[in-house]
Amino acid sequence: MVELTQLMENEVFMAFASYTTIVLSKMMFMSTATAFYRLTRKVFANPEDCAGFGKGENAKKYLRTDDRVERVRRAHLNDLENIVPFLGIGLLYSLSGPDLSTAILHFRLFVGARIYHTIAYLIPLPQPNRALAFFLGYGVTLSMAYRLLRSRLYL
Amino acid sequence: MVELTQLMENEVFMAFASYTTIVLSKMMFMSTATAFYRLTRKVFANPEDCAGFGKGENAKKYLRTDDRVERVRRAHLNDLENIVPFLGIGLLYSLSGPDLSTAILHFRLFVGARIYHTIAYLIPLPQPNRALAFFLGYGVTLSMAYRLLRSRLYL
Amino acid sequence: MVELTQLMENEVFMAFASYTTIVLSKMMFMSTATAFYRLTRKVFANPEDCAGFGKGENAKKYLRTDDRVERVRRAHLNDLENIVPFLGIGLLYSLSGPDLSTAILHFRLFVGARIYHTIAYLIPLPQPNRALAFFLGYGVTLSMAYRLLRSRLYL
């Protein structure tokens, strides 16, 4: 068996691993938030989910949508749409030998922007709080993509 | 050109590759299931998709939603929301040098939980079948995240 | 600190990195397209987003859905559903030592198919343009998954 520890001894890669794990855990928290609001507000998408709250027609009244639940779901989808590119581009960027402090700055800004985006979405804070958080994370990912394509383009 | 075969000679990484390929293929199957229900039930989201079923107003009646199609789409989105964290955290976990049998246990439980989640969603089975499958997969990913952050935190 | 440049000296991996960065950047463009249509058509999902367009009831009239915006969002979600499997399976496939020209053919077909899918969705082109683009990208990913599982299955 070959030693893979070399990847995890690379500081950029370790930093990427840490920040990615944090931002993905944050994204997973959105599932819990959705479940929490669905249960406390009794708002469900599937008939089998509200079977415990009554029988027949009585249960069907819980098959509805709710502003709060939809808001959490939009925040979750926005996370997916932005964290997936970060995951792919960030991984390749980390392997392309960037400067350690530049790389960590990218990761910190992205994770901070996404956490602030979630806070701004869920409270909600007035615009442009959420928009700025979105564009900061977006810009960080584009900056890594630009560096990758400029230095390593191979088509 | 450098030999990369060392990564693929690592047993944990090979196991991760196999289980990931299986769970992503399962997720891709959801697209086919959506297409199947859309075509057999004539339920479409875009005007151009139902142009073959009639002209003008006659075709527009197929622009509708359907419980069965929406159920498959919710299952697909739930897959995305859970398999993306597994992909990122699992990859980094595999590279962090975990014990082989522990790692394989994590991968098997996750893939089993997601397959059972899909079955429970599509049949549908009464709750808490789907909820338990969801939380099992969720817990497996969190367990890998915890191990990563405890042993390799680098911020 | 260990040199990681070996991964980036591998031609298949460099090609994967380039095509992945391109297709993820294309996917990120969908966010901008959604924002563009939301702002030009004044169609919003959150009360705080339309606060700048009027007060009270006057602003609430912009909380609506719009065919154009929904179309972009469906294209974006379809991207996510297809690019996530490509990301995971393609990464593992790249590391499994495939033939360079075969690998590049896979990546080119996938990226071309997804770009054509977006064009066919947004214009929109009549079917089966979009369906063919979808199945081409789908087939490419399955072909990589098949190769991975056949040569490296480890369960």
Short mmCIF file of C-alpha atoms in Angstrom, two decimals:
data_model
loop_
_atom_site.label_atom_id
_atom_site.label_comp_id
_atom_site.label_asym_id
_atom_site.label_seq_id
_atom_site.Cartn_x
_atom_site.Cartn_y
_atom_site.Cartn_z
CA MET A 1 0.00 0.00 0.00
CA VAL A 2 1.30 3.40 -0.99
CA GLU A 3 1.62 6.28 1.42
CA LEU A 4 -0.80 9.06 0.53
CA THR A 5 0.21 11.19 3.46
CA GLN A 6 2.14 13.44 1.10
CA LEU A 7 -1.10 15.06 -0.11
CA MET A 8 -2.15 15.73 3.45
CA GLU A 9 1.29 17.09 4.31
CA ASN A 10 0.81 19.77 1.67
CA GLU A 11 -0.28 22.87 3.54
CA VAL A 12 -2.47 24.31 0.78
CA PHE A 13 -4.28 21.00 0.44
CA MET A 14 -4.78 20.70 4.20
CA ALA A 15 -6.20 24.21 4.32
CA PHE A 16 -8.51 23.40 1.41
CA ALA A 17 -9.63 20.23 3.21
CA SER A 18 -10.40 22.15 6.41
CA TYR A 19 -12.32 25.02 4.80
CA THR A 20 -14.22 22.69 2.47
CA THR A 21 -15.28 20.48 5.35
CA ILE A 22 -16.53 23.54 7.22
CA VAL A 23 -18.50 24.98 4.32
CA LEU A 24 -20.00 21.59 3.41
CA SER A 25 -21.01 21.03 7.03
CA LYS A 26 -22.67 24.44 6.98
CA MET A 27 -24.55 23.42 3.84
CA MET A 28 -25.68 20.20 5.52
CA PHE A 29 -27.05 22.29 8.38
CA MET A 30 -29.59 23.69 5.90
CA SER A 31 -31.24 20.25 5.70
CA THR A 32 -31.69 20.28 9.45
CA ALA A 33 -33.09 23.81 9.32
CA THR A 34 -35.62 22.75 6.67
CA ALA A 35 -36.65 19.73 8.75
CA PHE A 36 -36.94 21.93 11.86
CA TYR A 37 -39.26 24.44 10.16
CA ARG A 38 -41.29 21.67 8.50
CA LEU A 39 -41.92 19.98 11.85
CA THR A 40 -42.54 23.06 13.99
CA ARG A 41 -44.77 24.72 11.37
CA LYS A 42 -46.35 21.47 10.18
CA VAL A 43 -45.63 22.12 6.52
CA PHE A 44 -44.98 19.03 4.43
CA ALA A 45 -44.38 18.07 0.84
CA ASN A 46 -45.30 14.37 1.05
CA PRO A 47 -48.54 12.74 2.29
CA GLU A 48 -46.57 10.09 4.22
CA ASP A 49 -44.75 12.80 6.19
CA CYS A 50 -47.87 14.19 7.84
CA ALA A 51 -49.57 10.84 8.48
CA GLY A 52 -48.67 11.20 12.16
CA PHE A 53 -50.58 14.48 12.48
CA GLY A 54 -54.03 13.17 11.65
CA LYS A 55 -55.91 10.87 9.34
CA GLY A 56 -57.24 11.28 5.82
CA GLU A 57 -58.39 14.80 4.97
CA ASN A 58 -57.23 16.04 8.34
CA ALA A 59 -53.61 15.24 7.44
CA LYS A 60 -53.80 16.61 3.91
CA LYS A 61 -54.16 20.15 5.16
CA TYR A 62 -50.47 20.02 6.12
CA LEU A 63 -49.48 19.49 2.46
CA ARG A 64 -48.73 23.12 1.82
CA THR A 65 -45.94 25.59 1.30
CA ASP A 66 -44.70 28.12 3.80
CA ASP A 67 -42.64 31.29 3.33
CA ARG A 68 -40.14 30.31 5.98
CA VAL A 69 -39.57 26.81 4.63
CA GLU A 70 -39.27 28.09 1.04
CA ARG A 71 -36.74 30.67 2.19
CA VAL A 72 -34.52 28.01 3.78
CA ARG A 73 -34.85 25.86 0.65
CA ARG A 74 -33.80 28.76 -1.60
CA ALA A 75 -30.79 29.41 0.64
CA HIS A 76 -29.92 25.71 0.45
CA LEU A 77 -30.18 25.60 -3.35
CA ASN A 78 -28.07 28.75 -3.62
CA ASP A 79 -25.46 27.05 -1.45
CA LEU A 80 -25.43 24.03 -3.76
CA GLU A 81 -25.12 26.22 -6.85
CA ASN A 82 -22.12 28.02 -5.40
CA ILE A 83 -20.36 25.40 -3.30
CA VAL A 84 -20.21 22.84 -6.13
CA PRO A 85 -18.05 25.13 -8.33
CA PHE A 86 -15.91 26.00 -5.29
CA LEU A 87 -15.43 22.29 -4.59
CA GLY A 88 -14.31 21.45 -8.13
CA ILE A 89 -12.33 24.57 -8.94
CA GLY A 90 -10.88 24.85 -5.42
CA LEU A 91 -9.63 21.27 -5.46
CA LEU A 92 -7.87 21.71 -8.79
CA TYR A 93 -6.56 25.12 -7.73
CA SER A 94 -5.12 23.61 -4.53
CA LEU A 95 -3.29 20.99 -6.59
CA SER A 96 -1.87 23.59 -8.99
CA GLY A 97 0.69 24.81 -6.49
CA PRO A 98 -0.60 28.27 -5.50
CA ASP A 99 1.04 30.49 -2.93
CA LEU A 100 -0.07 29.38 0.57
CA SER A 101 -1.20 32.76 1.89
CA THR A 102 -3.05 33.62 -1.35
CA ALA A 103 -4.82 30.27 -1.27
CA ILE A 104 -5.84 30.63 2.38
CA LEU A 105 -7.13 34.14 1.68
CA HIS A 106 -9.33 32.71 -1.09
CA PHE A 107 -10.67 29.92 1.13
CA ARG A 108 -11.33 32.23 4.09
CA LEU A 109 -13.15 34.81 1.98
CA PHE A 110 -15.30 32.14 0.34
CA VAL A 111 -16.28 30.39 3.58
CA GLY A 112 -16.92 33.72 5.31
CA ALA A 113 -19.02 34.95 2.38
CA ARG A 114 -21.17 31.81 2.34
CA ILE A 115 -21.75 31.88 6.10
CA TYR A 116 -22.71 35.57 5.88
CA HIS A 117 -24.95 34.76 2.89
CA THR A 118 -26.85 32.21 4.97
CA ILE A 119 -27.25 34.63 7.88
CA ALA A 120 -28.41 37.40 5.52
CA TYR A 121 -30.88 35.02 3.87
CA LEU A 122 -32.38 33.50 7.00
CA ILE A 123 -32.80 36.55 9.27
CA PRO A 124 -33.32 38.20 6.61
CA LEU A 125 -31.04 41.24 6.44
CA PRO A 126 -31.97 44.02 4.00
CA GLN A 127 -30.31 44.03 0.61
CA PRO A 128 -27.56 44.43 -0.54
CA ASN A 129 -26.20 42.30 2.32
CA ARG A 130 -27.08 39.01 0.67
CA ALA A 131 -26.13 40.20 -2.81
CA LEU A 132 -22.68 41.32 -1.64
CA ALA A 133 -22.07 38.03 0.16
CA PHE A 134 -23.11 36.18 -3.00
CA PHE A 135 -20.84 38.18 -5.29
CA LEU A 136 -17.88 37.91 -2.92
CA GLY A 137 -18.07 34.11 -2.95
CA TYR A 138 -18.68 34.16 -6.70
CA GLY A 139 -15.64 36.38 -7.30
CA VAL A 140 -13.39 34.18 -5.18
CA THR A 141 -14.30 31.12 -7.24
CA LEU A 142 -13.83 33.01 -10.51
CA SER A 143 -10.45 34.24 -9.31
CA MET A 144 -9.32 30.65 -8.70
CA ALA A 145 -10.74 29.56 -12.08
CA TYR A 146 -8.87 32.39 -13.80
CA ARG A 147 -5.59 31.41 -12.18
CA LEU A 148 -6.10 27.75 -13.13
CA LEU A 149 -6.94 28.47 -16.77
CA ARG A 150 -4.16 31.00 -17.18
CA SER A 151 -1.42 28.77 -15.82
CA ARG A 152 -2.58 25.27 -16.72
CA LEU A 153 -4.81 25.41 -19.78
CA TYR A 154 -4.64 22.11 -21.60
CA LEU A 155 -7.41 21.54 -24.14
CA MET B 1 4.64 11.89 -17.60
CA VAL B 2 4.28 10.91 -13.98
CA GLU B 3 2.68 7.68 -12.84
CA LEU B 4 -0.49 8.34 -10.94
CA THR B 5 -1.23 4.71 -10.37
CA GLN B 6 -0.14 5.09 -6.76
CA LEU B 7 -3.43 6.84 -5.89
CA MET B 8 -5.40 4.03 -7.44
CA GLU B 9 -3.26 1.43 -5.69
CA ASN B 10 -4.37 2.86 -2.36
CA GLU B 11 -7.16 0.59 -1.14
CA VAL B 12 -9.16 3.27 0.69
CA PHE B 13 -9.09 5.47 -2.39
CA MET B 14 -10.13 2.60 -4.68
CA ALA B 15 -13.03 1.79 -2.37
CA PHE B 16 -14.05 5.46 -2.32
CA ALA B 17 -13.89 5.53 -6.13
CA SER B 18 -16.09 2.44 -6.42
CA TYR B 19 -18.76 3.50 -3.94
CA THR B 20 -18.83 7.06 -5.26
CA THR B 21 -19.29 5.85 -8.82
CA ILE B 22 -22.18 3.66 -7.69
CA VAL B 23 -23.96 6.37 -5.71
CA LEU B 24 -23.48 8.96 -8.49
CA SER B 25 -24.81 6.50 -11.08
CA LYS B 26 -27.84 5.94 -8.82
CA MET B 27 -28.33 9.71 -8.69
CA MET B 28 -28.12 9.92 -12.48
CA PHE B 29 -30.86 7.29 -12.67
CA MET B 30 -33.21 9.89 -11.12
CA SER B 31 -32.96 11.95 -14.33
CA THR B 32 -34.12 8.94 -16.32
CA ALA B 33 -36.95 8.33 -13.85
CA THR B 34 -38.10 11.95 -14.21
CA ALA B 35 -37.98 11.70 -18.02
CA PHE B 36 -39.90 8.39 -17.89
CA TYR B 37 -42.72 9.83 -15.77
CA ARG B 38 -42.83 13.05 -17.83
CA LEU B 39 -43.25 11.08 -21.07
CA THR B 40 -45.67 8.40 -19.83
CA ARG B 41 -47.83 10.89 -17.92
CA LYS B 42 -47.45 13.71 -20.46
CA VAL B 43 -46.39 16.27 -17.88
CA PHE B 44 -43.96 18.88 -19.12
CA ALA B 45 -42.27 22.04 -17.92
CA ASN B 46 -41.35 23.56 -21.30
CA PRO B 47 -43.61 24.38 -24.28
CA GLU B 48 -41.08 22.94 -26.74
CA ASP B 49 -41.18 19.57 -24.92
CA CYS B 50 -44.85 18.92 -25.65
CA ALA B 51 -44.86 20.28 -29.21
CA GLY B 52 -45.00 16.68 -30.48
CA PHE B 53 -48.27 15.99 -28.62
CA GLY B 54 -50.44 18.55 -30.37
CA LYS B 55 -50.48 22.08 -31.66
CA GLY B 56 -51.11 25.42 -29.99
CA GLU B 57 -53.58 25.30 -27.10
CA ASN B 58 -53.84 21.54 -27.41
CA ALA B 59 -50.20 21.14 -26.45
CA LYS B 60 -50.29 23.70 -23.65
CA LYS B 61 -52.53 21.50 -21.53
CA TYR B 62 -49.48 19.28 -20.92
CA LEU B 63 -47.64 22.15 -19.22
CA ARG B 64 -48.59 21.11 -15.74
CA THR B 65 -47.23 19.55 -12.58
CA ASP B 66 -47.86 16.02 -11.39
CA ASP B 67 -47.47 14.46 -7.94
CA ARG B 68 -45.42 11.57 -9.24
CA VAL B 69 -43.00 13.77 -11.20
CA GLU B 70 -42.62 16.21 -8.29
CA ARG B 71 -41.88 13.30 -5.95
CA VAL B 72 -39.05 12.06 -8.18
CA ARG B 73 -37.70 15.60 -8.44
CA ARG B 74 -37.71 16.04 -4.66
CA ALA B 75 -35.87 12.73 -4.28
CA HIS B 76 -33.34 13.88 -6.90
CA LEU B 77 -32.76 17.21 -5.17
CA ASN B 78 -32.37 15.48 -1.82
CA ASP B 79 -29.75 13.23 -3.43
CA LEU B 80 -27.87 16.27 -4.71
CA GLU B 81 -28.00 17.96 -1.30
CA ASN B 82 -26.54 14.89 0.41
CA ILE B 83 -24.22 13.37 -2.19
CA VAL B 84 -22.33 16.64 -2.80
CA PRO B 85 -21.11 16.81 0.84
CA PHE B 86 -20.28 13.09 0.71
CA LEU B 87 -18.28 13.66 -2.47
CA GLY B 88 -16.21 16.49 -1.02
CA ILE B 89 -15.79 15.28 2.55
CA GLY B 90 -15.38 11.63 1.48
CA LEU B 91 -12.62 12.48 -0.98
CA LEU B 92 -10.65 14.43 1.60
CA TYR B 93 -11.33 11.77 4.24
CA SER B 94 -10.03 9.06 1.89
CA LEU B 95 -6.82 11.02 1.42
CA SER B 96 -6.34 11.56 5.16
CA GLY B 97 -5.19 7.99 5.74
CA PRO B 98 -8.12 6.40 7.60
CA ASP B 99 -8.27 2.77 8.64
CA LEU B 100 -9.42 0.67 5.64
CA SER B 101 -12.23 -1.24 7.35
CA THR B 102 -13.57 1.91 9.06
CA ALA B 103 -13.54 3.76 5.75
CA ILE B 104 -15.32 0.96 3.89
CA LEU B 105 -17.93 0.78 6.65
CA HIS B 106 -18.60 4.51 6.17
CA PHE B 107 -18.89 4.17 2.38
CA ARG B 108 -21.15 1.10 2.54
CA LEU B 109 -23.50 2.65 5.08
CA PHE B 110 -23.76 5.86 3.07
CA VAL B 111 -24.44 4.15 -0.27
CA GLY B 112 -26.90 1.73 1.35
CA ALA B 113 -28.69 4.58 3.12
CA ARG B 114 -29.05 6.61 -0.10
CA ILE B 115 -30.36 3.63 -2.09
CA TYR B 116 -32.85 2.86 0.68
CA HIS B 117 -33.81 6.57 0.80
CA THR B 118 -34.65 6.49 -2.90
CA ILE B 119 -36.73 3.31 -2.54
CA ALA B 120 -38.55 4.75 0.50
CA TYR B 121 -39.23 8.00 -1.40
CA LEU B 122 -40.42 6.50 -4.67
CA ILE B 123 -42.66 3.63 -3.47
CA PRO B 124 -43.36 5.49 -0.97
CA LEU B 125 -42.80 3.63 2.29
CA PRO B 126 -44.42 5.04 5.45
CA GLN B 127 -42.31 7.24 7.66
CA PRO B 128 -39.90 6.97 9.46
CA ASN B 129 -38.30 4.79 6.75
CA ARG B 130 -37.20 7.73 4.65
CA ALA B 131 -36.22 9.86 7.64
CA LEU B 132 -34.02 7.11 9.07
CA ALA B 133 -32.30 6.54 5.71
CA PHE B 134 -31.70 10.29 5.45
CA PHE B 135 -30.22 10.60 8.94
CA LEU B 136 -28.03 7.52 8.50
CA GLY B 137 -26.40 9.01 5.39
CA TYR B 138 -26.20 12.40 7.10
CA GLY B 139 -24.52 10.89 10.17
CA VAL B 140 -21.97 9.03 8.08
CA THR B 141 -20.91 12.24 6.33
CA LEU B 142 -20.73 14.12 9.65
CA SER B 143 -18.62 11.33 11.13
CA MET B 144 -16.10 11.67 8.29
CA ALA B 145 -16.15 15.47 8.64
CA TYR B 146 -15.50 15.17 12.38
CA ARG B 147 -12.55 12.84 11.82
CA LEU B 148 -11.09 15.19 9.19
CA LEU B 149 -11.41 18.32 11.31
CA ARG B 150 -10.11 16.66 14.46
CA SER B 151 -6.98 15.25 12.85
CA ARG B 152 -6.17 17.74 10.11
CA LEU B 153 -7.56 21.13 11.05
CA TYR B 154 -5.50 23.82 9.34
CA LEU B 155 -7.12 27.25 9.24
CA MET C 1 6.52 20.44 2.15
CA VAL C 2 5.97 17.93 -0.61
CA GLU C 3 5.87 18.81 -4.28
CA LEU C 4 2.41 18.22 -5.70
CA THR C 5 3.35 19.33 -9.15
CA GLN C 6 3.38 15.71 -10.27
CA LEU C 7 -0.44 15.63 -10.38
CA MET C 8 -0.48 18.74 -12.50
CA GLU C 9 2.21 17.33 -14.77
CA ASN C 10 -0.09 14.46 -15.63
CA GLU C 11 -1.65 15.34 -18.97
CA VAL C 12 -5.00 13.63 -18.38
CA PHE C 13 -5.36 15.40 -15.05
CA MET C 14 -4.45 18.77 -16.56
CA ALA C 15 -7.02 18.25 -19.30
CA PHE C 16 -9.63 17.30 -16.70
CA ALA C 17 -8.78 20.41 -14.69
CA SER C 18 -9.15 22.66 -17.75
CA TYR C 19 -12.46 21.23 -18.99
CA THR C 20 -13.91 21.08 -15.48
CA THR C 21 -13.03 24.70 -14.84
CA ILE C 22 -14.71 25.69 -18.11
CA VAL C 23 -17.91 23.75 -17.48
CA LEU C 24 -18.16 24.95 -13.86
CA SER C 25 -17.63 28.56 -14.98
CA LYS C 26 -20.42 28.04 -17.53
CA MET C 27 -22.65 26.77 -14.71
CA MET C 28 -21.80 29.82 -12.59
CA PHE C 29 -22.89 32.00 -15.51
CA MET C 30 -26.43 30.69 -14.96
CA SER C 31 -26.55 32.55 -11.61
CA THR C 32 -25.74 35.77 -13.42
CA ALA C 33 -28.38 35.02 -16.06
CA THR C 34 -30.99 34.48 -13.33
CA ALA C 35 -30.01 37.73 -11.60
CA PHE C 36 -30.13 39.56 -14.95
CA TYR C 37 -33.68 38.39 -15.75
CA ARG C 38 -34.86 38.99 -12.18
CA LEU C 39 -33.65 42.60 -12.29
CA THR C 40 -34.71 43.49 -15.85
CA ARG C 41 -38.13 41.81 -15.48
CA LYS C 42 -38.60 42.77 -11.82
CA VAL C 43 -39.42 39.26 -10.70
CA PHE C 44 -38.31 38.40 -7.19
CA ALA C 45 -38.58 35.59 -4.71
CA ASN C 46 -37.83 37.53 -1.51
CA PRO C 47 -39.57 40.63 -0.10
CA GLU C 48 -36.21 42.23 0.78
CA ASP C 49 -35.08 41.97 -2.87
CA CYS C 50 -37.80 44.25 -4.21
CA ALA C 51 -37.72 46.77 -1.36
CA GLY C 52 -35.91 49.19 -3.67
CA PHE C 53 -38.77 49.18 -6.19
CA GLY C 54 -41.47 50.58 -3.96
CA LYS C 55 -42.93 50.43 -0.49
CA GLY C 56 -45.38 48.05 1.12
CA GLU C 57 -48.03 46.65 -1.22
CA ASN C 58 -46.41 48.39 -4.16
CA ALA C 59 -43.28 46.26 -3.76
CA LYS C 60 -45.12 43.00 -3.13
CA LYS C 61 -46.42 42.89 -6.67
CA TYR C 62 -42.88 41.99 -7.77
CA LEU C 63 -42.98 38.79 -5.71
CA ARG C 64 -44.00 36.58 -8.60
CA THR C 65 -42.74 33.95 -10.97
CA ASP C 66 -41.85 34.46 -14.61
CA ASP C 67 -41.49 31.96 -17.46
CA ARG C 68 -38.10 33.29 -18.46
CA VAL C 69 -36.65 33.20 -14.94
CA GLU C 70 -38.05 29.72 -14.30
CA ARG C 71 -36.53 28.52 -17.56
CA VAL C 72 -33.06 29.72 -16.54
CA ARG C 73 -33.51 28.13 -13.12
CA ARG C 74 -34.48 24.78 -14.65
CA ALA C 75 -31.41 24.94 -16.92
CA HIS C 76 -29.26 25.72 -13.87
CA LEU C 77 -30.67 22.83 -11.85
CA ASN C 78 -30.20 20.48 -14.80
CA ASP C 79 -26.57 21.62 -14.95
CA LEU C 80 -26.10 20.85 -11.26
CA GLU C 81 -27.69 17.41 -11.64
CA ASN C 82 -25.35 16.51 -14.49
CA ILE C 83 -22.13 18.33 -13.66
CA VAL C 84 -21.91 16.92 -10.12
CA PRO C 85 -21.67 13.30 -11.40
CA PHE C 86 -19.19 14.42 -14.07
CA LEU C 87 -17.09 16.11 -11.39
CA GLY C 88 -16.93 13.04 -9.15
CA ILE C 89 -16.72 10.31 -11.76
CA GLY C 90 -14.45 12.36 -14.06
CA LEU C 91 -11.97 13.06 -11.26
CA LEU C 92 -11.71 9.38 -10.33
CA TYR C 93 -11.58 8.39 -14.00
CA SER C 94 -8.72 10.85 -14.59
CA LEU C 95 -6.78 9.28 -11.75
CA SER C 96 -7.37 5.73 -13.01
CA GLY C 97 -4.81 6.09 -15.81
CA PRO C 98 -6.98 6.25 -18.95
CA ASP C 99 -5.61 6.74 -22.46
CA LEU C 100 -4.99 10.48 -23.03
CA SER C 101 -6.86 10.83 -26.33
CA THR C 102 -9.84 8.79 -25.06
CA ALA C 103 -10.02 10.90 -21.92
CA ILE C 104 -9.86 14.19 -23.82
CA LEU C 105 -12.58 12.96 -26.19
CA HIS C 106 -14.81 12.27 -23.16
CA PHE C 107 -14.14 15.71 -21.64
CA ARG C 108 -14.69 17.57 -24.93
CA LEU C 109 -17.94 15.79 -25.69
CA PHE C 110 -19.26 16.44 -22.19
CA VAL C 111 -18.37 20.13 -22.12
CA GLY C 112 -19.68 20.61 -25.68
CA ALA C 113 -22.91 18.81 -24.83
CA ARG C 114 -23.53 20.92 -21.72
CA ILE C 115 -22.85 24.20 -23.55
CA TYR C 116 -25.19 23.12 -26.36
CA HIS C 117 -27.77 22.06 -23.74
CA THR C 118 -27.73 25.55 -22.24
CA ILE C 119 -28.08 27.20 -25.65
CA ALA C 120 -30.94 24.84 -26.59
CA TYR C 121 -32.66 25.53 -23.24
CA LEU C 122 -32.33 29.31 -23.23
CA ILE C 123 -33.15 30.23 -26.84
CA PRO C 124 -35.11 27.72 -26.82
CA LEU C 125 -34.42 25.41 -29.75
CA PRO C 126 -37.11 22.88 -30.71
CA GLN C 127 -36.76 19.37 -29.34
CA PRO C 128 -34.93 17.01 -29.67
CA ASN C 129 -31.99 19.45 -29.57
CA ARG C 130 -31.99 19.73 -25.78
CA ALA C 131 -32.76 16.04 -25.26
CA LEU C 132 -29.86 14.97 -27.48
CA ALA C 133 -27.46 17.32 -25.71
CA PHE C 134 -28.64 15.95 -22.37
CA PHE C 135 -28.22 12.30 -23.38
CA LEU C 136 -24.80 12.92 -24.93
CA GLY C 137 -23.47 14.37 -21.66
CA TYR C 138 -25.23 11.61 -19.71
CA GLY C 139 -23.70 8.91 -21.92
CA VAL C 140 -20.20 10.35 -21.55
CA THR C 141 -20.45 10.23 -17.75
CA LEU C 142 -21.84 6.69 -17.81
CA SER C 143 -19.02 5.63 -20.12
CA MET C 144 -16.44 6.90 -17.63
CA ALA C 145 -18.34 5.23 -14.75
CA TYR C 146 -18.40 1.94 -16.65
CA ARG C 147 -14.66 2.07 -17.28
CA LEU C 148 -13.98 2.88 -13.63
CA LEU C 149 -16.14 0.08 -12.25
CA ARG C 150 -14.89 -2.49 -14.74
CA SER C 151 -11.22 -1.86 -14.07
CA ARG C 152 -11.13 -0.78 -10.43
CA LEU C 153 -14.09 -2.24 -8.62
CA TYR C 154 -13.25 -2.58 -4.93
CA LEU C 155 -16.24 -3.09 -2.64
#
